[in-house]
Coordinates of C-alpha atoms and ligand atoms in Angstrom, one line a residue:
M9 CA 150.1 174.9 98.9
T10 CA 151.1 174.5 95.2
D11 CA 149.1 172.5 93.0
P12 CA 151.0 169.1 92.5
R13 CA 149.8 169.5 88.8
R14 CA 152.6 172.1 88.7
N15 CA 155.4 170.1 89.9
L16 CA 155.1 166.9 87.4
P17 CA 158.3 166.1 85.5
G18 CA 158.5 166.8 81.8
V19 CA 158.8 164.2 79.1
D20 CA 162.2 165.0 78.7
V21 CA 163.5 164.7 82.0
L22 CA 161.7 161.3 82.3
L23 CA 163.3 159.7 79.4
A24 CA 166.6 161.1 80.2
S25 CA 166.3 159.5 83.7
G26 CA 167.9 155.9 84.3
A27 CA 164.7 154.5 85.0
F28 CA 163.6 154.8 81.2
Q29 CA 167.0 153.4 79.6
G30 CA 165.4 149.6 79.3
I31 CA 161.9 151.1 78.0
L32 CA 163.7 152.9 75.6
E33 CA 165.9 149.6 74.4
A34 CA 162.5 147.6 74.1
Y35 CA 160.4 150.4 72.1
P36 CA 161.0 152.8 69.5
R37 CA 161.6 156.2 70.9
G38 CA 158.2 157.9 69.3
R39 CA 156.0 155.1 71.0
V40 CA 157.6 155.8 74.6
V41 CA 157.5 159.6 74.0
E42 CA 153.5 159.0 73.0
A43 CA 153.0 156.6 76.1
A44 CA 154.8 158.8 78.7
R45 CA 152.9 161.8 77.5
D46 CA 149.5 160.1 77.5
T47 CA 150.7 159.0 81.6
L48 CA 151.3 162.4 82.6
V49 CA 147.7 163.4 81.2
L50 CA 146.2 160.2 83.1
A51 CA 147.9 161.5 86.2
R52 CA 146.9 164.8 86.1
G53 CA 143.5 163.6 85.9
E54 CA 143.8 161.5 89.0
I55 CA 145.4 164.2 90.9
A56 CA 142.4 166.3 90.2
T57 CA 140.4 163.6 91.8
R58 CA 142.6 162.1 94.6
G59 CA 145.3 164.8 95.2
E60 CA 149.0 164.6 96.0
A61 CA 148.7 160.9 96.7
A62 CA 148.1 160.3 93.1
V63 CA 151.7 161.5 92.3
P64 CA 154.5 158.9 91.3
S65 CA 157.0 158.9 94.0
D66 CA 159.9 158.5 91.9
E67 CA 161.3 158.2 88.2
A68 CA 161.0 154.4 88.5
E69 CA 157.1 154.6 89.6
W70 CA 156.8 156.9 86.4
A71 CA 158.6 154.4 84.5
R72 CA 156.4 151.6 85.4
R73 CA 153.2 153.3 84.8
V74 CA 154.8 154.1 80.8
E75 CA 155.6 150.3 80.6
D76 CA 152.2 149.2 81.8
L77 CA 150.4 151.5 79.2
L78 CA 153.2 150.6 76.2
S79 CA 152.3 146.5 77.1
V80 CA 148.7 147.3 77.0
R81 CA 149.1 149.0 73.5
D82 CA 150.9 146.2 72.6
L83 CA 148.2 143.6 72.8
P84 CA 146.9 142.3 69.6
S85 CA 143.2 143.5 69.0
L86 CA 142.6 139.5 68.1
R87 CA 143.6 137.6 70.9
G88 CA 142.7 134.2 72.6
V89 CA 140.2 134.1 75.3
I90 CA 139.1 131.2 77.7
N91 CA 135.7 130.5 77.0
A92 CA 133.8 129.5 80.2
T93 CA 130.2 130.2 78.9
G94 CA 129.2 127.0 78.1
V95 CA 128.4 127.8 74.6
V96 CA 130.6 125.3 72.7
L97 CA 130.1 127.1 68.9
H98 CA 130.3 130.6 70.2
T99 CA 129.8 132.6 67.0
N100 CA 131.6 136.0 68.8
L101 CA 134.2 134.2 70.1
G102 CA 135.5 132.5 66.9
R103 CA 133.3 129.5 66.6
A104 CA 135.1 125.9 66.6
P105 CA 138.5 126.0 68.3
L106 CA 141.0 123.9 66.1
S107 CA 142.9 120.3 66.5
E108 CA 146.1 120.1 67.2
A109 CA 146.8 118.9 63.9
A110 CA 144.7 121.5 62.0
R111 CA 146.9 124.3 63.8
A112 CA 150.2 122.8 62.9
A113 CA 149.1 122.2 59.1
M114 CA 147.3 126.1 59.3
A115 CA 151.0 127.2 60.6
G116 CA 152.8 124.9 58.1
A117 CA 150.8 126.4 55.0
G118 CA 151.4 130.1 56.3
W119 CA 155.1 129.4 56.9
G120 CA 156.1 129.2 53.3
Y121 CA 155.2 128.4 49.8
S122 CA 152.7 125.8 48.9
N123 CA 151.3 124.1 46.0
L124 CA 148.3 125.9 46.3
E125 CA 147.7 126.0 42.5
F126 CA 150.5 124.5 41.2
D127 CA 150.4 120.9 39.8
L128 CA 153.6 119.0 41.2
D129 CA 153.0 116.0 38.9
R130 CA 153.2 118.1 35.7
G131 CA 155.0 121.2 36.7
E132 CA 152.4 123.8 35.8
R133 CA 149.6 125.7 37.0
G134 CA 147.2 123.6 38.7
S135 CA 143.9 124.5 40.8
R136 CA 143.4 125.3 44.3
Y137 CA 140.0 123.8 43.8
V138 CA 141.2 119.9 44.1
H139 CA 142.5 120.3 47.9
C140 CA 140.1 118.3 50.1
V141 CA 137.8 117.3 47.3
D142 CA 138.8 113.6 47.6
L143 CA 138.5 113.6 51.4
L144 CA 135.1 115.5 51.1
K145 CA 133.9 112.7 48.6
E146 CA 134.9 109.6 50.8
L147 CA 133.5 111.0 53.9
T148 CA 130.2 112.4 52.6
G149 CA 129.5 110.1 49.4
A150 CA 129.5 113.5 47.3
Q151 CA 130.4 113.0 43.7
D152 CA 132.2 116.5 43.6
A153 CA 132.8 118.9 46.2
L154 CA 134.0 122.8 46.4
V155 CA 135.6 124.6 49.2
V156 CA 134.6 128.5 49.7
N157 CA 135.1 131.2 52.3
N158 CA 131.9 130.2 54.2
N159 CA 128.5 129.2 54.0
A160 CA 126.9 132.3 53.1
A161 CA 129.2 132.6 49.9
A162 CA 128.3 128.7 49.3
V163 CA 124.6 129.6 49.5
V164 CA 125.0 132.6 47.2
L165 CA 127.4 130.8 44.6
G166 CA 124.9 128.0 44.7
L167 CA 121.6 130.1 43.9
N168 CA 123.8 131.9 41.4
S169 CA 125.1 129.2 39.3
M170 CA 121.8 127.3 39.6
A171 CA 119.2 130.1 39.2
T172 CA 120.2 133.2 38.1
G173 CA 117.3 135.2 36.6
R174 CA 115.0 132.2 37.6
E175 CA 112.6 131.8 40.3
V176 CA 113.5 129.6 43.3
L177 CA 111.0 127.9 45.6
V178 CA 111.4 128.5 49.2
S179 CA 109.0 127.5 52.0
R180 CA 107.8 130.2 53.9
G181 CA 108.7 128.4 57.1
E182 CA 112.5 128.7 56.0
L183 CA 112.5 132.3 54.7
V184 CA 114.9 132.7 57.9
E185 CA 117.6 134.8 59.5
I186 CA 120.6 132.8 60.6
G187 CA 122.2 135.2 62.5
G188 CA 124.9 138.2 61.6
G189 CA 122.6 139.5 59.1
F190 CA 122.7 136.3 57.0
R191 CA 118.9 136.6 55.7
I192 CA 117.6 134.1 53.1
P193 CA 115.5 136.2 51.1
D194 CA 118.5 138.9 51.0
M195 CA 120.7 136.2 50.1
L196 CA 118.8 135.0 47.5
S197 CA 118.0 138.4 45.7
R198 CA 121.6 139.1 45.7
S199 CA 122.4 135.9 44.1
G200 CA 120.5 137.2 41.1
A201 CA 117.6 134.7 41.6
V202 CA 114.0 135.3 42.2
L203 CA 112.2 134.3 45.4
K204 CA 108.8 132.3 45.0
E205 CA 107.5 131.7 48.4
V206 CA 105.5 128.4 49.4
G207 CA 103.2 127.3 51.7
T208 CA 102.7 128.9 55.3
T209 CA 104.7 129.6 58.1
N210 CA 103.9 126.5 59.8
R211 CA 102.8 124.3 57.2
T212 CA 104.2 123.3 53.6
R213 CA 103.3 120.5 51.7
V214 CA 104.8 118.8 48.6
E215 CA 101.5 119.9 46.7
D216 CA 102.0 123.4 47.6
Y217 CA 105.9 123.4 45.7
R218 CA 104.1 121.5 42.9
G219 CA 101.4 124.3 42.4
A220 CA 104.1 126.9 42.4
A221 CA 106.2 125.1 40.0
E222 CA 103.6 125.0 37.5
T223 CA 103.7 128.7 36.5
G224 CA 106.6 131.1 36.0
D225 CA 110.2 130.1 35.0
V226 CA 111.2 128.0 38.2
G227 CA 114.7 126.9 38.3
A228 CA 115.1 125.4 41.7
I229 CA 114.1 124.2 45.0
L230 CA 115.9 125.4 48.1
K231 CA 115.4 124.2 51.3
V232 CA 117.0 125.5 54.1
H233 CA 118.0 123.9 57.6
R234 CA 115.9 125.7 60.3
S235 CA 119.3 125.6 62.8
N236 CA 118.7 128.5 65.0
F237 CA 115.2 128.2 65.9
R238 CA 112.7 125.2 66.4
I239 CA 108.9 125.5 65.3
S240 CA 106.5 123.1 67.1
G241 CA 102.8 122.6 67.2
F242 CA 100.6 122.5 64.1
T243 CA 103.6 122.0 61.7
E244 CA 104.3 120.0 58.8
E245 CA 107.4 120.2 56.4
V246 CA 108.6 118.1 53.1
Q247 CA 111.3 115.7 53.7
I248 CA 114.4 116.3 51.4
S249 CA 113.4 112.4 49.8
D250 CA 109.8 114.0 48.8
L251 CA 111.4 117.3 47.4
A252 CA 114.0 115.0 45.6
T253 CA 111.3 112.8 43.7
L254 CA 109.4 116.2 42.7
A255 CA 112.3 118.4 41.5
Q256 CA 113.4 115.0 39.5
E257 CA 109.9 114.7 37.9
L258 CA 110.1 118.8 37.3
G259 CA 113.7 119.0 35.8
L260 CA 114.5 121.5 38.8
F261 CA 117.8 121.8 41.0
L262 CA 117.4 121.0 44.5
F263 CA 119.8 122.9 46.9
H264 CA 120.0 122.0 50.5
D265 CA 121.2 124.7 52.8
L266 CA 122.2 122.5 55.9
G267 CA 124.6 124.7 57.7
S268 CA 125.6 122.6 60.9
G269 CA 128.2 120.5 58.7
L270 CA 127.6 117.5 61.3
L271 CA 129.8 114.6 59.8
A272 CA 129.9 112.6 63.2
D273 CA 127.5 110.1 64.6
P274 CA 125.2 112.6 66.7
E275 CA 124.4 110.0 69.0
R276 CA 128.1 109.6 70.0
L277 CA 127.9 113.3 70.8
G278 CA 124.7 113.2 72.9
L279 CA 123.0 115.2 70.3
P280 CA 119.3 114.5 68.8
R281 CA 118.8 113.5 65.0
E282 CA 120.5 116.4 63.3
P283 CA 120.0 116.1 59.4
R284 CA 123.4 115.2 57.7
A285 CA 125.0 116.1 54.1
I286 CA 125.4 112.4 53.8
E287 CA 121.7 111.6 54.2
S288 CA 120.6 114.6 51.8
L289 CA 122.6 113.7 48.9
K290 CA 121.4 110.3 49.5
A291 CA 118.0 111.3 49.3
G292 CA 118.9 113.0 45.8
A293 CA 119.6 116.7 46.8
T294 CA 121.3 118.1 43.5
A295 CA 123.6 120.0 45.9
V296 CA 124.3 120.5 49.8
A297 CA 125.9 123.6 51.5
I298 CA 127.7 123.2 54.9
S299 CA 129.8 125.2 57.3
G300 CA 133.4 124.5 58.0
D301 CA 133.5 125.8 61.5
K302 CA 130.2 124.6 63.3
L303 CA 129.9 121.1 64.2
L304 CA 132.2 120.0 61.5
G305 CA 134.8 121.6 64.2
G306 CA 137.2 122.9 61.3
P307 CA 138.1 126.5 59.9
Q308 CA 136.0 129.2 58.7
A309 CA 134.7 127.3 55.2
G310 CA 131.8 127.1 53.1
I311 CA 131.6 123.7 51.4
I312 CA 129.3 122.8 48.7
L313 CA 128.7 119.1 47.9
G314 CA 126.9 117.6 45.0
D315 CA 126.3 116.5 41.6
P316 CA 129.7 117.1 39.4
E317 CA 127.9 119.4 36.5
V318 CA 126.6 121.3 38.9
V319 CA 129.4 121.8 41.2
G320 CA 131.7 122.2 38.1
A321 CA 129.6 124.9 37.0
M322 CA 130.2 126.8 40.4
R323 CA 133.8 126.4 40.3
K324 CA 133.6 128.0 36.9
N325 CA 131.3 130.8 38.1
P326 CA 133.2 134.1 38.2
L327 CA 131.4 134.9 41.8
C328 CA 133.7 131.8 42.5
R329 CA 136.8 133.8 42.5
A330 CA 135.4 136.5 45.0
F331 CA 134.6 134.0 47.5
R332 CA 137.6 132.0 47.1
V333 CA 138.9 129.9 50.0
D334 CA 142.7 130.8 51.5
K335 CA 145.6 128.2 51.6
V336 CA 145.7 128.4 55.3
T337 CA 142.0 127.7 55.4
L338 CA 142.4 124.5 53.3
A339 CA 145.4 123.3 55.0
G340 CA 143.3 123.5 58.3
L341 CA 140.4 122.0 56.9
E342 CA 142.3 119.1 55.3
A343 CA 143.7 118.2 58.6
T344 CA 140.4 118.4 60.3
L345 CA 138.6 116.0 57.9
K346 CA 141.4 113.5 58.0
H347 CA 140.5 113.0 61.6
Y348 CA 137.1 111.8 60.3
L349 CA 138.6 108.8 58.6
D350 CA 138.7 107.1 61.8
P351 CA 135.5 108.1 63.9
E352 CA 137.1 107.6 67.2
E353 CA 140.3 109.6 66.2
A354 CA 138.0 112.3 65.5
L355 CA 136.1 112.4 68.7
R356 CA 139.4 112.4 70.4
E357 CA 141.0 115.1 68.3
I358 CA 138.4 117.6 67.3
P359 CA 137.8 120.0 70.3
T360 CA 134.3 120.8 69.4
L361 CA 133.3 117.3 69.4
R362 CA 135.3 116.3 72.5
M363 CA 133.7 119.0 74.3
L364 CA 130.1 118.1 73.6
A365 CA 131.2 114.1 74.3
A366 CA 132.8 115.3 77.6
P367 CA 131.4 112.9 80.3
L368 CA 129.6 114.8 83.0
G369 CA 131.7 112.9 85.7
V370 CA 134.5 114.5 84.5
L371 CA 133.2 118.1 84.2
E372 CA 131.9 117.4 87.6
E373 CA 135.4 116.2 89.1
R374 CA 136.9 119.5 87.3
A375 CA 134.5 121.7 88.6
H376 CA 135.2 120.7 92.1
R377 CA 139.0 120.9 91.7
L378 CA 138.5 124.6 90.7
S379 CA 135.9 125.2 93.3
R380 CA 138.6 124.0 95.8
E381 CA 141.3 126.2 94.1
L382 CA 139.5 129.3 94.5
H383 CA 138.4 128.5 98.1
R384 CA 140.5 131.7 99.2
S385 CA 140.0 134.1 96.6
F386 CA 136.0 133.2 96.8
P387 CA 135.3 131.8 99.9
G388 CA 131.4 131.6 98.9
N389 CA 131.9 129.9 95.6
R390 CA 129.9 126.7 94.9
V391 CA 129.6 123.5 92.4
A392 CA 126.3 123.3 90.9
E393 CA 124.6 121.6 87.9
G394 CA 124.1 124.0 84.8
I395 CA 122.6 124.2 81.3
G396 CA 124.9 125.1 78.6
V397 CA 124.3 125.2 74.4
V398 CA 125.6 123.7 71.6
G399 CA 125.6 127.5 69.8
G400 CA 126.6 128.8 66.7
G401 CA 123.2 128.5 65.2
T402 CA 122.9 124.9 65.6
C403 CA 120.7 122.3 67.5
P404 CA 118.3 124.6 68.8
G405 CA 116.4 123.8 72.0
V406 CA 119.2 121.2 72.7
D407 CA 120.3 121.4 76.4
L408 CA 124.1 120.6 77.1
P409 CA 123.6 119.5 80.8
T410 CA 127.0 120.5 82.8
W411 CA 128.6 121.5 85.9
T412 CA 129.5 124.8 87.1
V413 CA 131.3 126.9 89.5
R414 CA 129.2 129.9 91.0
I415 CA 130.2 132.8 92.4
K416 CA 128.8 135.4 94.3
P417 CA 131.4 138.0 94.5
S418 CA 131.2 139.9 98.2
G419 CA 133.0 143.2 97.4
S420 CA 131.7 143.8 94.1
S421 CA 129.0 143.2 91.3
P422 CA 129.0 139.9 89.2
R423 CA 129.0 142.2 86.5
A424 CA 132.1 144.2 87.8
L425 CA 133.8 140.6 88.2
A426 CA 133.2 139.7 84.6
M427 CA 134.5 143.0 83.3
E428 CA 137.6 142.5 85.2
L429 CA 138.1 139.1 83.9
R430 CA 137.7 140.3 80.6
S431 CA 140.2 142.7 81.0
L432 CA 143.0 140.2 81.7
P433 CA 145.6 139.9 79.5
R434 CA 144.1 136.1 78.1
P435 CA 140.7 137.6 78.8
V436 CA 138.1 135.1 80.5
V437 CA 134.5 135.3 79.1
I438 CA 131.7 133.9 81.6
R439 CA 127.9 134.1 82.0
V440 CA 126.3 136.0 84.8
E441 CA 123.2 134.5 85.9
D442 CA 121.1 135.1 89.1
E443 CA 123.7 137.9 90.0
E444 CA 126.1 135.1 90.1
V445 CA 129.2 134.7 88.0
V446 CA 129.0 130.9 86.1
I447 CA 131.9 129.1 85.1
D448 CA 131.3 126.4 82.7
L449 CA 134.1 123.9 82.3
R450 CA 132.6 122.0 79.3
T451 CA 134.3 124.8 76.7
V452 CA 137.3 125.4 79.1
D453 CA 140.2 123.0 77.6
P454 CA 141.4 120.8 80.5
D455 CA 145.0 121.9 80.1
E456 CA 143.7 125.4 80.5
D457 CA 141.8 124.9 84.1
P458 CA 145.1 126.1 85.8
A459 CA 145.3 129.1 84.0
L460 CA 141.2 130.0 84.5
A461 CA 142.1 129.3 88.3
S462 CA 144.7 131.9 88.3
A463 CA 143.1 134.3 86.3
L464 CA 140.1 134.5 88.5
S465 CA 142.3 135.0 91.4
E466 CA 144.1 137.7 89.7
A467 CA 140.7 139.4 89.0
V468 CA 139.6 139.6 92.6
D469 CA 142.8 140.9 93.7
A470 CA 142.6 143.8 91.2
G471 CA 139.2 144.3 92.1
D472 CA 140.2 144.9 95.8
Ligands
PLP520 C1 125.3 128.9 59.8 C2 124.4 129.0 58.7 C3 124.8 129.9 57.4 C4 125.8 130.5 57.2 O1 127.0 130.0 57.4 P1 128.4 130.6 57.6 O2 129.7 129.9 57.5 O3 128.2 131.2 58.9 O4 128.4 131.3 56.5 C5 124.0 129.6 56.2 N1 122.4 128.7 56.4 C6 122.7 127.8 57.4 C7 121.1 127.0 57.5 C8 123.5 127.9 58.7 O5 123.3 127.2 59.8

């Protein structure tokens, strides 16, 4: 018997066949040649394991394989996924999904030219740093505001502007890593400031700060919100208002790295008290730094709020140019901030807030509907209560009670099903818990429920 690998068609023969003409109209010839070559290589490998059965029966079958390969290669590297993990601010999945108005504003800013740095009244050069400032002032009571690329940049810019070459007091309990390599001691030294540790890991008192400020050239106090972990037991930390009194007395800047950027009322979201910029500023912080894409629910950005003289110095700092924010981001941030002018609108329109505030009854109902729709593909699926988290390095230790659909796949393992779901054109990301696939609907937009149901059915068919 001859080796079937010897009888495989050549690339030229395939491309000349009628079955390939449509593909050649849709894709550049060079890419089709490459894909056809790779398809032949794949077929050779398959024949080695499965024999004759792996040989396509005709040219149409070859064309289908080549087209499948081309369409996989056409998928963008960065693409939308369905987040069924129940982690609302999933850093790996792009943190905050954006409101409809924010998405429209961003598309608009990208579509053409804008007055990004152009003063329309005077017809001359303007500043990109005027955008969003009035809204931020109104919403937080800050006297001035500056938007940069992210909160990490805001912290470096703030420290560099307030304390380069000088010492900065930080509690030992706040020398933290916020994830993604953001370590306070490293950021501080890169900013040109000198770290002076104060107190102990679990307890720091005002007197510790005062004592440390008595020697050396101290320029500022940095307070860091422990946004992604909690310490409990025998602990003590100094409130921002007490630090403000001390900073005032000693003539130091007080910089509060808050991170989360919560503007809404935490009670309405079912969250425990979370420090907010408005309170830090009222308590007397010189400047506060927050993220745009955590609990604020907007695009990735860093926002500095505070004293006009200090914020003005940051705006003039050459580093600000390196950290500058993009027009598309500014457009999305402005539209997001506008929602907050009406707190009810913010809860309704900003997906992060809407997901956090989603009533349990609604989640339960959606879980039951999905469970029924999956009855055929996964007969053993069940609806169960579950626990989600806020995520994104915010609200550590806060559980979000939720409703889930749980699947124990019969033919394969939960991990194999999870992989199958990730390989769909619109990938679905889920949790695996106790050998079950867990689907948490809190983080799925209700409009996507039908897409989620068909993705799951598709995955089980592909896995068979
Ligand atoms: C998240 C966070 C940061 C980093 O913010 P990015 O916007 O991700 O750069 C810094 N500090 C605190 C306290 C944070 O919570």
